[in-house]
Structures are given as structure tokens and as C-alpha cells.
XYZ file of C-alpha atoms in Angstrom:
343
model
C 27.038 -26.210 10.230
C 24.573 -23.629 9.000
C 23.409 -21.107 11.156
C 19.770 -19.445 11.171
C 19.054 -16.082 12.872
C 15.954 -14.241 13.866
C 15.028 -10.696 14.960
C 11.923 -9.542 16.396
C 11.727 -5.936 15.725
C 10.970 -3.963 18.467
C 11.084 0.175 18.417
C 13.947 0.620 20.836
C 14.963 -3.291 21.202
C 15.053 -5.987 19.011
C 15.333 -9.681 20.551
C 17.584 -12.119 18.213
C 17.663 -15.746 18.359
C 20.240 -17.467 16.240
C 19.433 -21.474 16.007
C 21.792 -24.317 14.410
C 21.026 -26.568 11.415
C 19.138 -28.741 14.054
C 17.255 -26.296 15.465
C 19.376 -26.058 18.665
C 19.504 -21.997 19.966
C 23.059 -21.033 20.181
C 22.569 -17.480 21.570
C 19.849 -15.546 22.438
C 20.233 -11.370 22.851
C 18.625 -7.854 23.000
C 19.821 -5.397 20.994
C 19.306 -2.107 20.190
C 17.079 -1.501 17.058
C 19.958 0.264 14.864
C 21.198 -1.352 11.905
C 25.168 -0.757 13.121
C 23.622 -2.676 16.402
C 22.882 -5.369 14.582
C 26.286 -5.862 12.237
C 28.481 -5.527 15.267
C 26.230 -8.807 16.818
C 26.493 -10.659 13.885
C 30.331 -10.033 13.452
C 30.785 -10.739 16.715
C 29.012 -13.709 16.747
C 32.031 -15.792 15.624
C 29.554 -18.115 13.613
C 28.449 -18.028 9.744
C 24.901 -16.430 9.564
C 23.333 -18.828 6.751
C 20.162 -16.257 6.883
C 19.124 -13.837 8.695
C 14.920 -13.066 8.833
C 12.465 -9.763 10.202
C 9.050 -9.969 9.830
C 7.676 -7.312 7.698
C 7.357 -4.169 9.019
C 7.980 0.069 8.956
C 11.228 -0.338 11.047
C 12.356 -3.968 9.242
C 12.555 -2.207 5.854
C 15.240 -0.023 7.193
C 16.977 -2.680 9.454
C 16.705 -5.209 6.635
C 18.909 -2.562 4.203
C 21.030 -1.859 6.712
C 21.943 -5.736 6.665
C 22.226 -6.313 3.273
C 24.506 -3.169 2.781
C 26.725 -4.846 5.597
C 27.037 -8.737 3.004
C 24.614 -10.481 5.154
C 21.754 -12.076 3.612
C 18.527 -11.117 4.905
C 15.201 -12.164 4.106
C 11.906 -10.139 5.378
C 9.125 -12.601 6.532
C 5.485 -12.029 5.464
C 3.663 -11.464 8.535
C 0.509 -13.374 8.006
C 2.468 -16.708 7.535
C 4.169 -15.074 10.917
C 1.320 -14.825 12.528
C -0.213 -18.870 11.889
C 3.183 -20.300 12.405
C 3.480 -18.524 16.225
C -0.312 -19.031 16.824
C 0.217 -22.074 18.815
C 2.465 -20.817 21.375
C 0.693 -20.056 25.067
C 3.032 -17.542 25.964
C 4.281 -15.077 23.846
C 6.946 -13.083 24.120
C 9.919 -11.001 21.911
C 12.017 -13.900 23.348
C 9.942 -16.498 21.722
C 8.905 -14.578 18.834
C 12.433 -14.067 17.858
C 12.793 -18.070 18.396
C 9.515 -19.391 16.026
C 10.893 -16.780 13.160
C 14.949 -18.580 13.755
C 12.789 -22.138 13.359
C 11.059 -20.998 10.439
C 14.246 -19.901 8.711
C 15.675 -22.711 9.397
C 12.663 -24.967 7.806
C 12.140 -22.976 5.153
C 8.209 -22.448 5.982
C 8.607 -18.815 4.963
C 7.832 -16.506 2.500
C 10.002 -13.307 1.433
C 8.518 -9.914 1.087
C 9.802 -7.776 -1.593
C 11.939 -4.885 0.015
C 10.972 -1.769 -1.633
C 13.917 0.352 -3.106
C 15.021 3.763 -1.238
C 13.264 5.805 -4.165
C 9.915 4.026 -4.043
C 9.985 4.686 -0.356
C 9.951 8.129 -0.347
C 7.523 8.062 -2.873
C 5.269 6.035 -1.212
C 5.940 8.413 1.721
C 5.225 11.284 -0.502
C 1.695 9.602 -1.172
C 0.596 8.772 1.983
C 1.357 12.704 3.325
C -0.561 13.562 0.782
C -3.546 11.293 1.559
C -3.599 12.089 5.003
C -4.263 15.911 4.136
C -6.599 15.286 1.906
C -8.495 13.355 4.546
C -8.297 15.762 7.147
C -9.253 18.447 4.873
C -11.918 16.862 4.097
C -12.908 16.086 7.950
C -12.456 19.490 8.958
C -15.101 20.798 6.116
C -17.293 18.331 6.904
C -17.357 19.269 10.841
C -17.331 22.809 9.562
C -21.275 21.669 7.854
C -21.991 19.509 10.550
C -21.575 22.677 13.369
C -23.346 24.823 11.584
C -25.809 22.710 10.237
C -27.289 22.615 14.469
C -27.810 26.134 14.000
C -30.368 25.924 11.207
C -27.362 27.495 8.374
C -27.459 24.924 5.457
C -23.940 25.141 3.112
C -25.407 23.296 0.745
C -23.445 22.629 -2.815
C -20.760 24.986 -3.171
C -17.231 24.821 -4.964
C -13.972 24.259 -3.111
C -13.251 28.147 -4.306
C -15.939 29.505 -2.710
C -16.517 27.303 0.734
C -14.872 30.315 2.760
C -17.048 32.747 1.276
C -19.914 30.879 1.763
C -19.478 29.742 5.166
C -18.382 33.301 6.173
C -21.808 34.875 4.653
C -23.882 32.295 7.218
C -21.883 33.334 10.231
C -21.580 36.993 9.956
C -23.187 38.308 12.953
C -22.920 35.298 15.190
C -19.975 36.202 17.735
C -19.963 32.713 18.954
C -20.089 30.625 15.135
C -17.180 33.236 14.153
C -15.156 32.094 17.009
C -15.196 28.617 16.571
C -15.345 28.500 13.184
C -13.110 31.564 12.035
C -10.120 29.379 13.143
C -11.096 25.796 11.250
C -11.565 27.797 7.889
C -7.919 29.206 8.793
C -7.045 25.183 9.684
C -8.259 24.339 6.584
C -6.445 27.147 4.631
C -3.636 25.869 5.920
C -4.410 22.130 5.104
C -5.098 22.906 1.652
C -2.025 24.908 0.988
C 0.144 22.254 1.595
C -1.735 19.719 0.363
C -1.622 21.384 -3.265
C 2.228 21.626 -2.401
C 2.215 17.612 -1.805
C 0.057 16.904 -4.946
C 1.906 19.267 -7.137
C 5.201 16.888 -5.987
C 3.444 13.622 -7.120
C 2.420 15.454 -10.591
C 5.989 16.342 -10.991
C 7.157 13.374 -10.123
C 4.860 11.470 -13.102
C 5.634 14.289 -15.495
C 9.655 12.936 -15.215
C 8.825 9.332 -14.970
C 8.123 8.082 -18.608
C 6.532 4.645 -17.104
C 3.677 6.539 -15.518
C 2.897 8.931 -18.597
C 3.070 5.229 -20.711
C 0.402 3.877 -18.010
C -1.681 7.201 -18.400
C -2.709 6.021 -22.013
C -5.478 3.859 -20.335
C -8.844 5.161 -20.089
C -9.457 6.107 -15.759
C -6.086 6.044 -15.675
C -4.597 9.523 -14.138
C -1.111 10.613 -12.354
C -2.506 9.653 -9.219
C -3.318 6.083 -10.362
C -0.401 5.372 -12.245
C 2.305 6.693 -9.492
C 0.723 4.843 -6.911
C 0.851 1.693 -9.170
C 4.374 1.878 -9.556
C 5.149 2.435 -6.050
C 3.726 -0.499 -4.946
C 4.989 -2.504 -7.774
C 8.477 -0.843 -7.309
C 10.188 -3.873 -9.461
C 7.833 -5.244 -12.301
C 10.454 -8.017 -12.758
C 9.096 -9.861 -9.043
C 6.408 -11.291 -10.435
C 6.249 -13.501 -12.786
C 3.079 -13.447 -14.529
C 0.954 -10.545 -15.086
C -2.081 -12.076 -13.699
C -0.647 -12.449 -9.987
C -0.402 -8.152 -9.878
C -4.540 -8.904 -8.992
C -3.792 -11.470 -6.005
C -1.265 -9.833 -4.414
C -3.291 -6.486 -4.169
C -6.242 -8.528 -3.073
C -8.602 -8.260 -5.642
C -9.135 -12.084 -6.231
C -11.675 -14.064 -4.254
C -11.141 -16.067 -1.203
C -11.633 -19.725 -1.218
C -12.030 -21.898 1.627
C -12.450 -25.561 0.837
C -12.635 -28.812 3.317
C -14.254 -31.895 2.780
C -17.721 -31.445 1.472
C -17.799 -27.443 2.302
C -16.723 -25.543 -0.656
C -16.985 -21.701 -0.079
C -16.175 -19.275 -2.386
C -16.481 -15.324 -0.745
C -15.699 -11.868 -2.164
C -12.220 -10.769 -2.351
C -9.689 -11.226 -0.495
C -8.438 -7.262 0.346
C -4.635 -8.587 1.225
C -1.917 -5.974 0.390
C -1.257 -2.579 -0.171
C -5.045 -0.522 0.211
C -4.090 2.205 -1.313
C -3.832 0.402 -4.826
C -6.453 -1.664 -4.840
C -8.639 1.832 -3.939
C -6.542 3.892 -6.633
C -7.351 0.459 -9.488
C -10.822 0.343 -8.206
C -11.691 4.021 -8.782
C -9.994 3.849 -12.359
C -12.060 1.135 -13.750
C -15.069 3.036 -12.051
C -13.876 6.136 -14.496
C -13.294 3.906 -17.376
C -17.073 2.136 -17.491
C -18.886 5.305 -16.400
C -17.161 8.230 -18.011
C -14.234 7.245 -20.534
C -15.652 8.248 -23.699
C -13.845 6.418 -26.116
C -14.697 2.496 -26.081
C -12.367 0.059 -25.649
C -12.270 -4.012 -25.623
C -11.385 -3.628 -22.404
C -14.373 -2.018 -21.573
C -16.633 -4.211 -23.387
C -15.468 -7.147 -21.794
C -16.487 -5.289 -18.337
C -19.840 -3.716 -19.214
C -20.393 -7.545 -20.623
C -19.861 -8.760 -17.101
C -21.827 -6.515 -15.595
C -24.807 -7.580 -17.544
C -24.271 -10.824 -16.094
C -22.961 -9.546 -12.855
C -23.752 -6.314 -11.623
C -22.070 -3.433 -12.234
C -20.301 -3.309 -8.685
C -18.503 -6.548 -9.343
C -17.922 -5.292 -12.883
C -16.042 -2.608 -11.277
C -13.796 -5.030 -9.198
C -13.360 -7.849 -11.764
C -12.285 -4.609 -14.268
C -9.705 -3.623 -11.463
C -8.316 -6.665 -11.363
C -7.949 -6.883 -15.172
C -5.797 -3.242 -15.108
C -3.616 -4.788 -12.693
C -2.797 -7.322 -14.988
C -2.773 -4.767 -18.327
C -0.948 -1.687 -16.697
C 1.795 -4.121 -15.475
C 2.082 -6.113 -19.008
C 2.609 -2.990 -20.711
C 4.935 -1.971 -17.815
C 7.203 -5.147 -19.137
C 6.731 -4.936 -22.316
C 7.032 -0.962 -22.920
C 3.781 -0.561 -24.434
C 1.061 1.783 -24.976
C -2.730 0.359 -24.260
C -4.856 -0.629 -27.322
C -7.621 -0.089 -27.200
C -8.670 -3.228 -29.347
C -7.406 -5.956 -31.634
C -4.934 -4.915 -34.006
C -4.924 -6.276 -37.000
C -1.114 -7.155 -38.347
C -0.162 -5.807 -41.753
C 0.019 -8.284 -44.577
């Protein structure tokens, strides 16, 4: 008889439930979060491990290769289909967590998430360093502004080159301001030092990678864009039509349908955030300041004479989706309209 197992990862513990074909639990443990932890349970079970199943998460990615290096064959659960299914319980618990994920193994009411490859997660890794940064760079100017801005000293429009030397010219003379802010301007030196050191990474990293500089040839389409495109992506082969690239990012619209209500809302912002920001601020480049026109671009600026130019902007991102990961598959360059075949 088959056997169904499932973890709920905790960060120190993980609970595992391993059911039967029938649903009956066989054995029931904690054990340590550690991937060698979990192959010495499972080979000492003494029972064949059908499938094994984590929900989705930072530490299942690394438990979940740790499995599969070991011959077992693991699955990773998406959590929002998680989530409903364990809804119903009163109590819950890592115990009965681990139980509703064994069950839904064993029914089959599951479905995989794509485990991203070793490489793709340390560039993903790479990005999100570099995002976080960025961001507090940015905060720490803006509190820089916001301080001084009580005292009556307006920064006003000023280059990233010269922000020191501007903010420096407003506080000379004020012991206090040059105290508090002397050391955010040496914060933010800091910040943006290795925050160039972070972004000059990703460039390299798109200057090797012959996809990216192939997904560059569309218009609002930069390094940044492409790399974090094909980070999420990781394996272009998982999906099998190009049109789905849009849904799983969340750039389709959500329905909701029952009897005689029929709703249909804006879109439905599942997945990775980080892409659907990245495709969103490309098409914004592409119908605002690409210069040379494109059928692609037509197509939008024709929607948002019907539309609006905000949902122009989203329908177009969910349209490069589609083209950036067609010409992924196919090897392709974009064209930028019909071509017409020689005779």
C-alpha cells in the first residue's frame, strides 16, 4: 500500500504526518528542520514514501532539494490551495497542519509549485539585496528632506551627485542639524556604495547571460527587467502556453461568478511582485518614451483610447509577459511589426 507524507515546516521543527492509501495516519513525529533530519526519518520509516509534500515556503525550497537529492519524490504545495483546504479546521496546530497537507497528498487536491534551481536562487537573492538598498536609500534621503524641511531649509530638485553638497550648504552653521544629519549623509554614503556594488553584479550578470541581452531588444525593456524576468521564470519549459506567463504573475483579472452575480474586478496581483512591478514599469517606458513604434505599441496606445491609459499600461504588461517568454522559447529577437516573408 502507498504511503503519503506531510511536513509542516517550522524554523527549528518540522511536524510530519505520514497517512496510508486510506487515509489512516501511520506515524506522526517532530523533527528537526534539516534536510539530513528528514532522510534519516524517512529511511527509517521502514515504509515506501509514495510522496512526500511542504507547502511553499523560504525554508521548503531548501528542505524540498535536500529530498529530492536523497531519491525521494517531493512535491511543494501552493499555499493558497493550503490555506482553503485547512480553513475548516477549529483548532489548528503543526500537528494537524502536517495531517490536512498528508490528506491532500493522498487525494490529489494539490497543486505543485515550481522549485526554483540553485542559480536562480541566488539570483533572485542578488535582486532582492539590491532592492532593499535601494529602498532604504531612498528612505533615508527622504527623512534627510523631511528633517530639514521643519527648519524652514527647502532641498528642492537636486541630482543624486550633488545631494551631499547641497544638504551640507543648508546646515552649515547649525551645530544641532550637523549632528543629526552629518551621520545619515555618511549612512547613506554607505548605502549607496554598496548598492552600486549590488547593481553592478546584476549588470554583469545580464552582460554573460545571452537570454537577457535577447529580451533587451524590446522597447522598456532594460537589464533590470529582463534579469528579473528570468529569475522568476527560471524554466521557460513549465508552462505551457505563453499566455499563462500573465496569470501566474497576476496581471489577469479576477472573476467571481455564482448564480445570477457575475463580477469581474481588476487584477488579480498573485505571484512574484517584483515582476509584475519590473513588466509594469517597462510597458510604462515603451508607450511614453520608446521612440521607435512598434505593433506592439499600437495595439496598447489603441486600448488606451478605449481604456485609459493606466489599464493600457497593465493590459501592455501582460502582453510582454507573453512576448518576452515566446521569444525566450523560440530564440528570437522582438519585431517590431509584421514581417513580410520573401517570395
Amino acid at each position: 500500500m502507498e504511503h503519503y507524507a506531510g511536513i509542516d515546516v517550522s524554523l527549528e521543527q518540522s511536524s510530519v504526518c505520514v497517512v496510508d492509501g486510506t487515509g489512516r495516519i501511520v506515524r506522526e513525529a517532530k523533527v528537526p528542520s534539516e534536510p539530513e533530519a528528514l532522510v534519516r526519518f524517512f529511511d527509517q520509516l521502514g515504509l515506501v514514501v509514495a510522496r512526500i509534500g511542504l507547502e511553499a515556503g523560504p525554508l521548503s525550497q531548501w528542505l524540498h532539494a535536500g529530498l529530492r537529492r536523497a531519491g525521494f519524490a517531493v512535491v511543494l504545495l501552493e499555499t493558497r490551495h493550503v490555506k482553503a483546504a485547512l480553513s475548516a479546521m477549529v483548532v489548528k496546530t503543526d500537528r494537524k497542519d502536517a495531517r490536512g497537507i498528508a490528506q491532500l497528498l493522498r487525494m490529489g487536491w494539490f497543486r505543485p509549485v515550481h522549485c526554483k534551481s540553485l542559480p536562480t536562487q541566488e539570483v533572485r537573492a542578488l535582486l532582492v539585496g539590491r532592492k532593499l538598498l535601494q529602498s532604504k536609500l531612498l528612505d533615508v534621503e527622504l527623512s534627510i528632506r523631511g528633517i530639514l524641511r521643519g527648519f524652514g531649509l527647502k532641498v528642492g530638485q537636486v541630482s543624486k551627485g550633488q545631494f551631499v553638497t547641497r544638504i551640507r550648504e543648508l546646515i552649515t552653521g547649525q551645530a544641532m542639524l550637523e549632528r543629526v544629519v552629518g551621520p545619515m549623509l555618511r549612512a547613506r554614503e554607505a548605502l549607496r556604495t554598496e548598492y552600486h556594488k549590488l547593481h553592478r553584479s546584476m549588470l554583469a550578470i545580464v552582460r554573460d547571460d545571452a537570454t537577457c541581452r535577447r529580451l533587451m531588444t524590446v522597447p522598456g525593456v532594460g537589464a533590470l527587467v529582463a534579469v528579473t524576468f528570468t529569475a522568476a521564470v527560471d524554466d521557460p519549459g513549465r508552462f505551457s502556453r505563453s499566455r499563462a506567463v500573465g496569470a501566474h504573475f497576476g496581471l489577469t483579472p479576477k472573476k467571481y461568478q455564482s448564480g445570477e452575480t457575475d463580477v469581474t474586478g481588476g487584477i488579480s496581483k498573485v505571484g512574484d511582485a517584483m515582476v509584475r512591478s519590473a513588466l509594469y514599469e517597462a510597458a510604462n517606458v515603451m508607450l511614453t518614451r520608446a521612440s521607435r513604434f512598434s505593433s506592439l505599441k499600437r495595439w496598447a496606445m489603441e486600448v488606451a483610447t478605449r481604456r485609459g491609459m493606466k489599464r493600457a499600461k497593465v493590459a501592455l504588461a501582460r502582453k510582454l509577459a507573453t512576448v518576452l517568454h515566446r521569444m525566450w522559447v523560440d530564440g528570437t529577437s522582438f519585431r517590431f511589426g509584421k514581417q513580410v516573408a520573401a517570395a
